[in-house]
Structures are given as structure tokens and as C-alpha cells.
């Protein structure tokens, strides 16, 4: 069975609550699609107004991060129950910016993955190499480690329902997109890694996105690849262009 494409916007630290609602109103008609899952991953403070603004549309709302404990003395963190109560369906975990600036590791990402599943939230787990790693020829070794540790203790059924975003760090926010061949090669490698951990059926079911300077001009070619099931989109998700990415065909 063909995998359904999923196009998710990562708004990062952009848009106040009132700006967020205005952006949803602008994008709503542009991202209407029956063929693709559309997700807006928004800053924590925007979640409640964005969920409200997306009611009755095809848009699902995701968080950009989540803590792995249920509740308690973790000042500044957001719990999974807070997210589900607010209407969140997806959560981005292990984005390279969180790994780089907020000391997230494969192990903390794994704890968050397990907690997300416990609460019925679909993780979009990010992985990706630096330019240096690519040049050293260790891209796949590095990513396999991220995937293997990230999915420790995750059941095959949970893995089937998850999303992995392959995001080469050198392509994020730089305007430098991986070539279609580079993106497909790594996404296929990630699928093979999932097949090794679980089985072919799980590898066939899991959705793998490409992320890194996806725009209205390159989405169609990237998403047409056999192992690329959509995109995680940063900069272009804040513009009308996002509608063109969702309706890439
Ligand atoms: C991202 O934030 O995950 C991302 C891929 O950003 P951009 O599309 O701006 O490169």
C-alpha cells in the first residue's frame, strides 16, 4: 500500500499568538488537500489559538518539543498530557537545533519518543549529519546511530505509525538543498535501518520526510522519490509558498 505523504511546517521560534492565528487564516485555503497530511508544528504558546483556528480544516497541529516526564518540578517544560489536552497530535523530537543549542542527545530523544507513544502523540523524529560528517563519509553511520538509539524500546506497531525527518544540518535554513539523489539515498538507508531493527513491513509503513530548504520549486522532485514521504519545512512554512509545497503535484 502506498504511504500517505505528510508535509509538516516547523515554525521554530516565530509568530506571536495573534500573528500565528493570522498566518493560519492566510494558509488555510492554500493547504487544503485530500491527498497529503498537513501539520503545523508551532511554538508552545501558539498551540491553543492555532488548534482553535484549525478546527474544521484538514490541518493537524504539532508541538516543536516536549519533556519526557509526566509532571513536576521541571520549570519551563511542557508535558505530554498538556499537549494532548490542548489538541496536539504530533511532536517534533530531536530537531538539530534542539540537539545543538539545548543539549538534546539520542538518549533524551529516545525517552521523549517512548513518552510520546504512551500519550498517543505521533513523533516526528529528526536525524541528520553535519557537513563535516558528510565529507568524512560517515553520514549513514551517524544517522543509523540516531535512529537505533531513538527507537530503543519502541514497538513495531509504534514504529509503523511514526515519522522520521531526515534533515542534513548543512541544508537547514541555508538555502542549500540536498540533491534529490543525496536525499533519497539517506532516506532509503534509514528505511533499511528500520527493516533491520524490525522487519520489512515496518520499514514499508514508516513515513520518512526530507527537510532542509524545501521550497515550492524543489518539493515535487524530492517528494517523487521512492523513499521520501513528504517534508519537514522550516522557512517556507511561514509563507504562502507552503500551500504550493503541500499541493506539490
Ligand atoms: C527545519 O526547520 O526543520 C528546516 C528544514 O528548515 P528550513 O526548511 O528553513 O531549511
mmCIF file of C-alpha atoms and ligand atoms in Angstrom:
data_model
loop_
_atom_site.group_PDB
_atom_site.id
_atom_site.type_symbol
_atom_site.label_atom_id
_atom_site.label_comp_id
_atom_site.label_asym_id
_atom_site.label_seq_id
_atom_site.Cartn_x
_atom_site.Cartn_y
_atom_site.Cartn_z
ATOM 1 C CA UNK A 1 0.000 0.000 0.000
ATOM 2 C CA UNK A 2 1.306 3.442 -0.896
ATOM 3 C CA UNK A 3 2.337 5.551 2.044
ATOM 4 C CA UNK A 4 0.402 8.776 2.502
ATOM 5 C CA UNK A 5 2.609 11.850 2.180
ATOM 6 C CA UNK A 6 2.996 14.123 5.174
ATOM 7 C CA UNK A 7 4.063 17.749 4.883
ATOM 8 C CA UNK A 8 4.794 19.462 8.187
ATOM 9 C CA UNK A 9 5.740 23.065 8.837
ATOM 10 C CA UNK A 10 8.218 23.788 11.609
ATOM 11 C CA UNK A 11 7.573 27.368 12.636
ATOM 12 C CA UNK A 12 10.563 27.377 15.037
ATOM 13 C CA UNK A 13 10.610 30.461 17.329
ATOM 14 C CA UNK A 14 8.432 32.598 15.067
ATOM 15 C CA UNK A 15 4.957 34.121 15.390
ATOM 16 C CA UNK A 16 3.249 35.541 18.452
ATOM 17 C CA UNK A 17 -0.196 34.075 19.212
ATOM 18 C CA UNK A 18 -2.027 36.765 17.244
ATOM 19 C CA UNK A 19 0.421 36.520 14.325
ATOM 20 C CA UNK A 20 0.026 32.733 14.404
ATOM 21 C CA UNK A 21 -3.754 32.948 14.006
ATOM 22 C CA UNK A 22 -3.347 35.419 11.137
ATOM 23 C CA UNK A 23 -0.934 33.018 9.400
ATOM 24 C CA UNK A 24 -3.337 30.090 9.841
ATOM 25 C CA UNK A 25 -6.133 32.163 8.303
ATOM 26 C CA UNK A 26 -3.883 33.022 5.345
ATOM 27 C CA UNK A 27 -2.705 29.426 4.815
ATOM 28 C CA UNK A 28 -5.965 27.549 5.467
ATOM 29 C CA UNK A 29 -7.341 27.755 1.923
ATOM 30 C CA UNK A 30 -3.887 27.228 0.397
ATOM 31 C CA UNK A 31 -3.082 23.976 2.212
ATOM 32 C CA UNK A 32 -6.432 22.263 1.673
ATOM 33 C CA UNK A 33 -5.583 18.781 0.343
ATOM 34 C CA UNK A 34 -7.203 15.389 0.428
ATOM 35 C CA UNK A 35 -4.029 13.570 -0.585
ATOM 36 C CA UNK A 36 -1.489 14.769 1.944
ATOM 37 C CA UNK A 37 -1.398 15.001 5.755
ATOM 38 C CA UNK A 38 -0.737 18.620 6.705
ATOM 39 C CA UNK A 39 0.749 19.507 10.084
ATOM 40 C CA UNK A 40 1.647 22.884 11.564
ATOM 41 C CA UNK A 41 4.271 22.471 14.310
ATOM 42 C CA UNK A 42 4.107 25.672 16.304
ATOM 43 C CA UNK A 43 5.673 27.296 19.382
ATOM 44 C CA UNK A 44 4.108 26.165 22.676
ATOM 45 C CA UNK A 45 2.370 29.461 23.347
ATOM 46 C CA UNK A 46 0.682 29.355 19.932
ATOM 47 C CA UNK A 47 -0.735 25.846 20.319
ATOM 48 C CA UNK A 48 -4.100 26.716 21.864
ATOM 49 C CA UNK A 49 -5.047 29.533 19.460
ATOM 50 C CA UNK A 50 -3.718 27.591 16.449
ATOM 51 C CA UNK A 51 -5.677 24.436 17.388
ATOM 52 C CA UNK A 52 -8.789 26.619 17.668
ATOM 53 C CA UNK A 53 -8.100 28.331 14.328
ATOM 54 C CA UNK A 54 -7.551 24.954 12.596
ATOM 55 C CA UNK A 55 -10.851 23.416 13.770
ATOM 56 C CA UNK A 56 -12.901 22.124 10.847
ATOM 57 C CA UNK A 57 -9.892 22.087 8.492
ATOM 58 C CA UNK A 58 -7.523 19.347 7.277
ATOM 59 C CA UNK A 59 -4.660 20.837 9.330
ATOM 60 C CA UNK A 60 -3.325 18.962 12.356
ATOM 61 C CA UNK A 61 -1.257 20.736 14.944
ATOM 62 C CA UNK A 62 2.078 19.605 16.333
ATOM 63 C CA UNK A 63 4.432 20.794 19.053
ATOM 64 C CA UNK A 64 8.118 21.523 18.484
ATOM 65 C CA UNK A 65 9.279 19.817 21.652
ATOM 66 C CA UNK A 66 8.022 18.018 24.757
ATOM 67 C CA UNK A 67 9.500 16.813 28.053
ATOM 68 C CA UNK A 68 9.725 13.134 28.967
ATOM 69 C CA UNK A 69 8.316 13.335 32.495
ATOM 70 C CA UNK A 70 4.615 13.358 33.385
ATOM 71 C CA UNK A 71 4.628 16.425 35.640
ATOM 72 C CA UNK A 72 6.538 18.022 38.489
ATOM 73 C CA UNK A 73 9.482 20.279 39.208
ATOM 74 C CA UNK A 74 10.733 20.870 35.653
ATOM 75 C CA UNK A 75 10.449 24.620 35.322
ATOM 76 C CA UNK A 76 9.782 25.791 31.814
ATOM 77 C CA UNK A 77 8.967 22.379 30.342
ATOM 78 C CA UNK A 78 5.767 21.136 28.690
ATOM 79 C CA UNK A 79 4.347 17.697 29.489
ATOM 80 C CA UNK A 80 2.772 15.252 27.039
ATOM 81 C CA UNK A 81 -0.589 15.482 28.838
ATOM 82 C CA UNK A 82 -0.533 19.269 28.465
ATOM 83 C CA UNK A 83 -0.047 18.795 24.728
ATOM 84 C CA UNK A 84 -2.780 16.203 24.229
ATOM 85 C CA UNK A 85 -5.227 18.199 26.346
ATOM 86 C CA UNK A 86 -4.549 21.189 24.067
ATOM 87 C CA UNK A 87 -5.286 19.103 20.944
ATOM 88 C CA UNK A 88 -1.776 18.190 19.797
ATOM 89 C CA UNK A 89 -1.385 15.155 17.512
ATOM 90 C CA UNK A 90 2.316 15.338 16.549
ATOM 91 C CA UNK A 91 5.558 16.410 18.188
ATOM 92 C CA UNK A 92 8.907 17.183 16.578
ATOM 93 C CA UNK A 93 11.630 15.434 18.582
ATOM 94 C CA UNK A 94 15.379 15.807 18.334
ATOM 95 C CA UNK A 95 15.469 18.660 15.846
ATOM 96 C CA UNK A 96 19.110 19.517 15.160
ATOM 97 C CA UNK A 97 18.598 22.980 16.677
ATOM 98 C CA UNK A 98 17.498 21.355 19.929
ATOM 99 C CA UNK A 99 20.443 18.969 19.795
ATOM 100 C CA UNK A 100 22.862 21.833 19.123
ATOM 101 C CA UNK A 101 21.540 24.608 21.401
ATOM 102 C CA UNK A 102 19.703 22.673 24.123
ATOM 103 C CA UNK A 103 21.941 19.650 24.617
ATOM 104 C CA UNK A 104 19.451 17.042 23.427
ATOM 105 C CA UNK A 105 21.027 13.643 22.927
ATOM 106 C CA UNK A 106 19.936 10.411 21.274
ATOM 107 C CA UNK A 107 19.107 9.163 24.777
ATOM 108 C CA UNK A 108 16.829 12.091 25.714
ATOM 109 C CA UNK A 109 15.189 11.863 22.301
ATOM 110 C CA UNK A 110 14.520 8.168 22.974
ATOM 111 C CA UNK A 111 12.907 8.969 26.350
ATOM 112 C CA UNK A 112 10.701 11.539 24.632
ATOM 113 C CA UNK A 113 9.795 9.065 21.876
ATOM 114 C CA UNK A 114 8.603 6.498 24.430
ATOM 115 C CA UNK A 115 6.630 9.125 26.323
ATOM 116 C CA UNK A 116 5.003 10.465 23.171
ATOM 117 C CA UNK A 117 3.739 6.967 22.260
ATOM 118 C CA UNK A 118 2.422 6.475 25.802
ATOM 119 C CA UNK A 119 0.242 9.521 25.224
ATOM 120 C CA UNK A 120 -0.797 8.762 21.658
ATOM 121 C CA UNK A 121 1.251 11.598 20.159
ATOM 122 C CA UNK A 122 2.966 10.822 16.841
ATOM 123 C CA UNK A 123 6.655 11.725 16.959
ATOM 124 C CA UNK A 124 8.431 13.313 14.021
ATOM 125 C CA UNK A 125 11.951 12.249 14.962
ATOM 126 C CA UNK A 126 14.682 14.283 13.304
ATOM 127 C CA UNK A 127 18.078 12.986 12.298
ATOM 128 C CA UNK A 128 20.808 14.285 10.055
ATOM 129 C CA UNK A 129 24.512 14.778 9.607
ATOM 130 C CA UNK A 130 26.789 17.820 9.694
ATOM 131 C CA UNK A 131 28.713 18.881 6.602
ATOM 132 C CA UNK A 132 31.902 17.603 8.228
ATOM 133 C CA UNK A 133 30.382 14.150 8.777
ATOM 134 C CA UNK A 134 29.223 14.046 5.157
ATOM 135 C CA UNK A 135 32.694 14.993 3.956
ATOM 136 C CA UNK A 136 34.265 12.347 6.206
ATOM 137 C CA UNK A 137 31.966 9.709 4.704
ATOM 138 C CA UNK A 138 30.270 8.813 7.993
ATOM 139 C CA UNK A 139 26.762 10.120 7.203
ATOM 140 C CA UNK A 140 24.995 6.784 7.354
ATOM 141 C CA UNK A 141 26.900 5.543 10.423
ATOM 142 C CA UNK A 142 25.903 8.671 12.310
ATOM 143 C CA UNK A 143 22.257 8.541 11.228
ATOM 144 C CA UNK A 144 21.911 4.828 11.928
ATOM 145 C CA UNK A 145 23.067 5.514 15.486
ATOM 146 C CA UNK A 146 20.491 8.316 15.854
ATOM 147 C CA UNK A 147 17.727 6.028 14.565
ATOM 148 C CA UNK A 148 18.778 2.937 16.526
ATOM 149 C CA UNK A 149 19.010 4.762 19.844
ATOM 150 C CA UNK A 150 15.959 6.921 19.131
ATOM 151 C CA UNK A 151 13.807 3.809 18.554
ATOM 152 C CA UNK A 152 15.094 1.751 21.507
ATOM 153 C CA UNK A 153 12.111 0.120 23.236
ATOM 154 C CA UNK A 154 9.683 1.334 20.547
ATOM 155 C CA UNK A 155 7.422 -1.497 19.349
ATOM 156 C CA UNK A 156 6.984 -2.342 15.678
ATOM 157 C CA UNK A 157 3.398 -1.063 15.718
ATOM 158 C CA UNK A 158 4.528 2.225 17.241
ATOM 159 C CA UNK A 159 7.360 2.487 14.722
ATOM 160 C CA UNK A 160 4.935 1.900 11.836
ATOM 161 C CA UNK A 161 2.920 4.919 12.934
ATOM 162 C CA UNK A 162 5.929 7.211 13.416
ATOM 163 C CA UNK A 163 7.536 9.772 11.189
ATOM 164 C CA UNK A 164 11.288 10.263 10.733
ATOM 165 C CA UNK A 165 12.586 13.511 9.271
ATOM 166 C CA UNK A 166 15.950 13.284 7.556
ATOM 167 C CA UNK A 167 17.417 16.754 7.792
ATOM 168 C CA UNK A 168 21.047 17.251 6.785
ATOM 169 C CA UNK A 169 22.180 20.009 9.140
ATOM 170 C CA UNK A 170 24.073 21.791 6.374
ATOM 171 C CA UNK A 171 20.816 22.167 4.435
ATOM 172 C CA UNK A 172 18.670 23.625 7.224
ATOM 173 C CA UNK A 173 17.911 27.307 6.790
ATOM 174 C CA UNK A 174 20.857 27.692 4.421
ATOM 175 C CA UNK A 175 19.054 27.644 1.089
ATOM 176 C CA UNK A 176 21.283 24.661 0.207
ATOM 177 C CA UNK A 177 19.070 21.668 -0.529
ATOM 178 C CA UNK A 178 20.490 18.177 -0.645
ATOM 179 C CA UNK A 179 20.373 16.880 -4.192
ATOM 180 C CA UNK A 180 17.457 14.593 -4.880
ATOM 181 C CA UNK A 181 19.906 11.690 -5.070
ATOM 182 C CA UNK A 182 21.535 12.533 -1.729
ATOM 183 C CA UNK A 183 18.140 12.886 -0.025
ATOM 184 C CA UNK A 184 16.782 9.642 -1.495
ATOM 185 C CA UNK A 185 19.962 7.716 -0.700
ATOM 186 C CA UNK A 186 19.801 8.590 3.004
ATOM 187 C CA UNK A 187 16.018 8.141 3.284
ATOM 188 C CA UNK A 188 16.399 4.675 1.707
ATOM 189 C CA UNK A 189 19.245 3.962 4.171
ATOM 190 C CA UNK A 190 17.012 4.951 7.088
ATOM 191 C CA UNK A 191 14.272 2.629 5.790
ATOM 192 C CA UNK A 192 16.810 -0.202 5.545
ATOM 193 C CA UNK A 193 17.872 0.505 9.136
ATOM 194 C CA UNK A 194 14.223 0.262 10.278
ATOM 195 C CA UNK A 195 13.936 -3.059 8.410
ATOM 196 C CA UNK A 196 16.998 -4.324 10.301
ATOM 197 C CA UNK A 197 15.615 -3.230 13.672
ATOM 198 C CA UNK A 198 12.084 -4.512 12.986
ATOM 199 C CA UNK A 199 11.074 -6.081 9.667
ATOM 200 C CA UNK A 200 10.156 -5.221 6.075
ATOM 201 C CA UNK A 201 6.509 -4.491 6.927
ATOM 202 C CA UNK A 202 7.529 -1.884 9.488
ATOM 203 C CA UNK A 203 10.032 -0.329 7.097
ATOM 204 C CA UNK A 204 7.367 -0.155 4.388
ATOM 205 C CA UNK A 205 4.889 1.550 6.722
ATOM 206 C CA UNK A 206 7.035 4.186 8.445
ATOM 207 C CA UNK A 207 6.992 7.617 6.843
ATOM 208 C CA UNK A 208 10.302 9.340 6.166
ATOM 209 C CA UNK A 209 10.379 13.031 5.353
ATOM 210 C CA UNK A 210 13.170 15.088 3.876
ATOM 211 C CA UNK A 211 13.860 18.502 5.448
ATOM 212 C CA UNK A 212 16.365 21.199 4.563
ATOM 213 C CA UNK A 213 15.491 24.226 2.448
ATOM 214 C CA UNK A 214 12.431 22.579 0.894
ATOM 215 C CA UNK A 215 10.597 25.159 -1.211
ATOM 216 C CA UNK A 216 7.891 25.457 -3.854
ATOM 217 C CA UNK A 217 10.469 24.827 -6.582
ATOM 218 C CA UNK A 218 12.081 21.614 -5.312
ATOM 219 C CA UNK A 219 9.263 19.860 -3.409
ATOM 220 C CA UNK A 220 7.798 17.963 -6.367
ATOM 221 C CA UNK A 221 11.074 16.321 -7.340
ATOM 222 C CA UNK A 222 12.053 15.472 -3.762
ATOM 223 C CA UNK A 223 8.626 14.062 -2.834
ATOM 224 C CA UNK A 224 8.533 11.939 -6.002
ATOM 225 C CA UNK A 225 11.402 9.767 -4.713
ATOM 226 C CA UNK A 226 10.536 6.232 -3.668
ATOM 227 C CA UNK A 227 11.620 6.655 -0.039
ATOM 228 C CA UNK A 228 10.677 10.293 0.576
ATOM 229 C CA UNK A 229 7.192 10.570 2.037
ATOM 230 C CA UNK A 230 6.921 14.340 2.294
ATOM 231 C CA UNK A 231 8.823 17.098 4.005
ATOM 232 C CA UNK A 232 9.570 18.943 7.213
ATOM 233 C CA UNK A 233 9.657 22.570 6.170
ATOM 234 C CA UNK A 234 11.094 25.487 8.133
ATOM 235 C CA UNK A 235 11.357 28.893 6.448
ATOM 236 C CA UNK A 236 8.897 28.213 3.640
ATOM 237 C CA UNK A 237 6.187 27.074 6.092
ATOM 238 C CA UNK A 238 5.684 30.688 7.176
ATOM 239 C CA UNK A 239 4.700 31.854 3.702
ATOM 240 C CA UNK A 240 2.031 31.275 1.085
ATOM 241 C CA UNK A 241 4.629 29.035 -0.591
ATOM 242 C CA UNK A 242 3.720 26.357 1.940
ATOM 243 C CA UNK A 243 0.465 25.875 0.026
ATOM 244 C CA UNK A 244 2.464 25.137 -3.119
ATOM 245 C CA UNK A 245 4.606 22.624 -1.222
ATOM 246 C CA UNK A 246 1.518 20.818 0.118
ATOM 247 C CA UNK A 247 -0.005 20.806 -3.383
ATOM 248 C CA UNK A 248 3.312 19.885 -4.994
ATOM 249 C CA UNK A 249 1.917 17.653 -7.746
HETATM 250 C C1 LIG B 1 13.604 22.779 9.686
HETATM 251 O O1 LIG B 1 13.442 23.679 10.464
HETATM 252 O O2 LIG B 1 13.388 21.632 10.065
HETATM 253 C C2 LIG B 1 14.038 23.084 8.325
HETATM 254 C C3 LIG B 1 14.233 22.091 7.489
HETATM 255 O O3 LIG B 1 14.230 24.399 7.992
HETATM 256 P P1 LIG B 1 14.389 25.028 6.518
HETATM 257 O O4 LIG B 1 13.246 24.457 5.695
HETATM 258 O O5 LIG B 1 14.249 26.505 6.726
HETATM 259 O O6 LIG B 1 15.703 24.628 5.992
#
